[in-house]
Amino acid sequence: MKIRNSLKSLRERHRDNQLVRRKGRVYIINKTQKRYKARQG
């Protein structure tokens, strides 16, 4: 999992990327391509 300041550019890299907010943190998850996983921090 990558930790980035801004997730906007990561979200646009694959069409299945989803922006999810969990426990006050923002995550990018992708069910089909698992390598696109990131947390904002």
CSV table of N, CA, C and O in Angstrom, one decimal:
chain,number,residue,atom,x,y,z
A,1,MET,N,0.8,-1.2,0.0
A,1,MET,CA,0.0,0.0,0.0
A,1,MET,C,0.9,1.2,0.0
A,1,MET,O,1.8,1.4,0.8
A,2,LYS,N,0.6,2.1,-0.9
A,2,LYS,CA,1.3,3.4,-1.0
A,2,LYS,C,0.6,4.4,-0.1
A,2,LYS,O,-0.6,4.4,0.1
A,3,ILE,N,1.4,5.3,0.5
A,3,ILE,CA,0.9,6.4,1.3
A,3,ILE,C,1.2,7.7,0.6
A,3,ILE,O,2.4,8.0,0.4
A,4,ARG,N,0.2,8.4,0.2
A,4,ARG,CA,0.4,9.6,-0.6
A,4,ARG,C,-0.3,10.8,0.1
A,4,ARG,O,-1.3,10.6,0.8
A,5,ASN,N,0.1,12.0,-0.3
A,5,ASN,CA,-0.5,13.2,0.2
A,5,ASN,C,-1.8,13.4,-0.6
A,5,ASN,O,-2.8,13.9,0.0
A,6,SER,N,-1.8,13.2,-1.8
A,6,SER,CA,-3.0,13.4,-2.7
A,6,SER,C,-3.3,12.2,-3.4
A,6,SER,O,-2.5,11.6,-4.1
A,7,LEU,N,-4.6,11.8,-3.4
A,7,LEU,CA,-5.0,10.5,-4.1
A,7,LEU,C,-5.7,10.8,-5.4
A,7,LEU,O,-6.1,9.8,-6.1
A,8,LYS,N,-5.9,12.0,-5.8
A,8,LYS,CA,-6.7,12.3,-7.0
A,8,LYS,C,-6.1,11.7,-8.2
A,8,LYS,O,-6.7,11.1,-9.1
A,9,SER,N,-4.7,11.9,-8.4
A,9,SER,CA,-4.1,11.4,-9.6
A,9,SER,C,-4.0,9.8,-9.6
A,9,SER,O,-4.1,9.2,-10.7
A,10,LEU,N,-4.0,9.2,-8.4
A,10,LEU,CA,-4.0,7.8,-8.4
A,10,LEU,C,-5.3,7.2,-8.7
A,10,LEU,O,-5.4,6.1,-9.4
A,11,ARG,N,-6.4,7.9,-8.4
A,11,ARG,CA,-7.7,7.4,-8.6
A,11,ARG,C,-8.0,7.3,-10.1
A,11,ARG,O,-8.7,6.4,-10.6
A,12,GLU,N,-7.4,8.2,-10.9
A,12,GLU,CA,-7.7,8.3,-12.3
A,12,GLU,C,-6.8,7.3,-13.1
A,12,GLU,O,-7.0,7.2,-14.3
A,13,ARG,N,-6.0,6.5,-12.5
A,13,ARG,CA,-5.1,5.6,-13.2
A,13,ARG,C,-5.7,4.3,-13.7
A,13,ARG,O,-5.3,3.7,-14.6
A,14,HIS,N,-6.8,4.0,-13.0
A,14,HIS,CA,-7.5,2.7,-13.4
A,14,HIS,C,-9.0,3.0,-13.2
A,14,HIS,O,-9.4,3.7,-12.3
A,15,ARG,N,-9.8,2.4,-14.1
A,15,ARG,CA,-11.3,2.7,-14.0
A,15,ARG,C,-12.0,2.0,-12.9
A,15,ARG,O,-13.1,2.4,-12.5
A,16,ASP,N,-11.4,1.0,-12.3
A,16,ASP,CA,-12.0,0.3,-11.1
A,16,ASP,C,-11.6,0.9,-9.8
A,16,ASP,O,-12.0,0.3,-8.8
A,17,ASN,N,-10.8,1.9,-9.7
A,17,ASN,CA,-10.4,2.5,-8.5
A,17,ASN,C,-11.6,3.1,-7.8
A,17,ASN,O,-12.4,3.8,-8.4
A,18,GLN,N,-11.7,2.9,-6.5
A,18,GLN,CA,-12.7,3.4,-5.7
A,18,GLN,C,-12.1,4.2,-4.5
A,18,GLN,O,-11.2,3.8,-3.9
A,19,LEU,N,-12.7,5.4,-4.3
A,19,LEU,CA,-12.3,6.2,-3.1
A,19,LEU,C,-13.2,5.9,-1.9
A,19,LEU,O,-14.4,5.9,-2.0
A,20,VAL,N,-12.5,5.5,-0.8
A,20,VAL,CA,-13.3,5.0,0.3
A,20,VAL,C,-12.8,5.7,1.5
A,20,VAL,O,-11.6,5.9,1.7
A,21,ARG,N,-13.7,6.1,2.4
A,21,ARG,CA,-13.3,6.7,3.7
A,21,ARG,C,-13.6,5.8,4.8
A,21,ARG,O,-14.8,5.4,5.0
A,22,ARG,N,-12.6,5.4,5.5
A,22,ARG,CA,-12.7,4.5,6.7
A,22,ARG,C,-11.9,5.0,7.9
A,22,ARG,O,-10.7,5.3,7.7
A,23,LYS,N,-12.6,5.1,9.0
A,23,LYS,CA,-12.0,5.5,10.2
A,23,LYS,C,-11.2,6.8,10.1
A,23,LYS,O,-10.1,7.0,10.6
A,24,GLY,N,-11.8,7.7,9.4
A,24,GLY,CA,-11.2,9.1,9.2
A,24,GLY,C,-10.0,9.1,8.3
A,24,GLY,O,-9.4,10.2,8.1
A,25,ARG,N,-9.7,8.0,7.6
A,25,ARG,CA,-8.7,8.0,6.6
A,25,ARG,C,-9.3,7.8,5.2
A,25,ARG,O,-10.3,7.1,5.1
A,26,VAL,N,-8.6,8.3,4.2
A,26,VAL,CA,-9.1,8.1,2.8
A,26,VAL,C,-8.2,7.1,2.1
A,26,VAL,O,-7.0,7.1,2.2
A,27,TYR,N,-8.9,6.1,1.5
A,27,TYR,CA,-8.2,5.0,0.8
A,27,TYR,C,-8.6,4.9,-0.6
A,27,TYR,O,-9.8,5.3,-1.0
A,28,ILE,N,-7.7,4.4,-1.4
A,28,ILE,CA,-8.1,3.9,-2.8
A,28,ILE,C,-8.0,2.4,-2.8
A,28,ILE,O,-7.0,1.8,-2.4
A,29,ILE,N,-9.1,1.8,-3.2
A,29,ILE,CA,-9.1,0.3,-3.3
A,29,ILE,C,-9.5,-0.1,-4.7
A,29,ILE,O,-10.2,0.7,-5.4
A,30,ASN,N,-9.1,-1.2,-5.1
A,30,ASN,CA,-9.4,-1.7,-6.5
A,30,ASN,C,-9.5,-3.3,-6.4
A,30,ASN,O,-8.6,-4.0,-6.0
A,31,LYS,N,-10.7,-3.8,-6.7
A,31,LYS,CA,-11.0,-5.2,-6.6
A,31,LYS,C,-10.3,-6.0,-7.7
A,31,LYS,O,-10.0,-7.2,-7.5
A,32,THR,N,-10.1,-5.4,-8.9
A,32,THR,CA,-9.6,-6.2,-10.0
A,32,THR,C,-8.1,-6.1,-10.1
A,32,THR,O,-7.4,-7.1,-10.3
A,33,GLN,N,-7.5,-4.9,-9.9
A,33,GLN,CA,-6.1,-4.8,-9.9
A,33,GLN,C,-5.6,-4.4,-8.5
A,33,GLN,O,-5.7,-3.3,-8.1
A,34,LYS,N,-5.2,-5.4,-7.7
A,34,LYS,CA,-4.9,-5.2,-6.3
A,34,LYS,C,-3.7,-4.3,-6.1
A,34,LYS,O,-3.5,-3.8,-5.0
A,35,ARG,N,-2.9,-4.0,-7.1
A,35,ARG,CA,-1.7,-3.2,-6.9
A,35,ARG,C,-2.1,-1.7,-6.7
A,35,ARG,O,-1.3,-0.9,-6.2
A,36,TYR,N,-3.3,-1.3,-7.1
A,36,TYR,CA,-3.7,0.1,-6.9
A,36,TYR,C,-4.4,0.2,-5.5
A,36,TYR,O,-5.6,0.2,-5.4
A,37,LYS,N,-3.5,0.3,-4.5
A,37,LYS,CA,-4.0,0.4,-3.2
A,37,LYS,C,-3.3,1.6,-2.5
A,37,LYS,O,-2.0,1.6,-2.6
A,38,ALA,N,-3.9,2.5,-1.9
A,38,ALA,CA,-3.2,3.7,-1.4
A,38,ALA,C,-4.0,4.2,-0.2
A,38,ALA,O,-5.2,4.1,-0.1
A,39,ARG,N,-3.3,4.9,0.6
A,39,ARG,CA,-3.9,5.6,1.8
A,39,ARG,C,-3.4,7.0,1.8
A,39,ARG,O,-2.2,7.3,1.5
A,40,GLN,N,-4.3,8.0,2.1
A,40,GLN,CA,-3.8,9.4,2.2
A,40,GLN,C,-3.3,9.6,3.6
A,40,GLN,O,-3.9,9.2,4.6
A,41,GLY,N,-2.1,10.3,3.7
A,41,GLY,CA,-1.6,10.5,5.0
A,41,GLY,C,-0.5,11.4,5.1
A,41,GLY,O,0.3,11.8,4.6
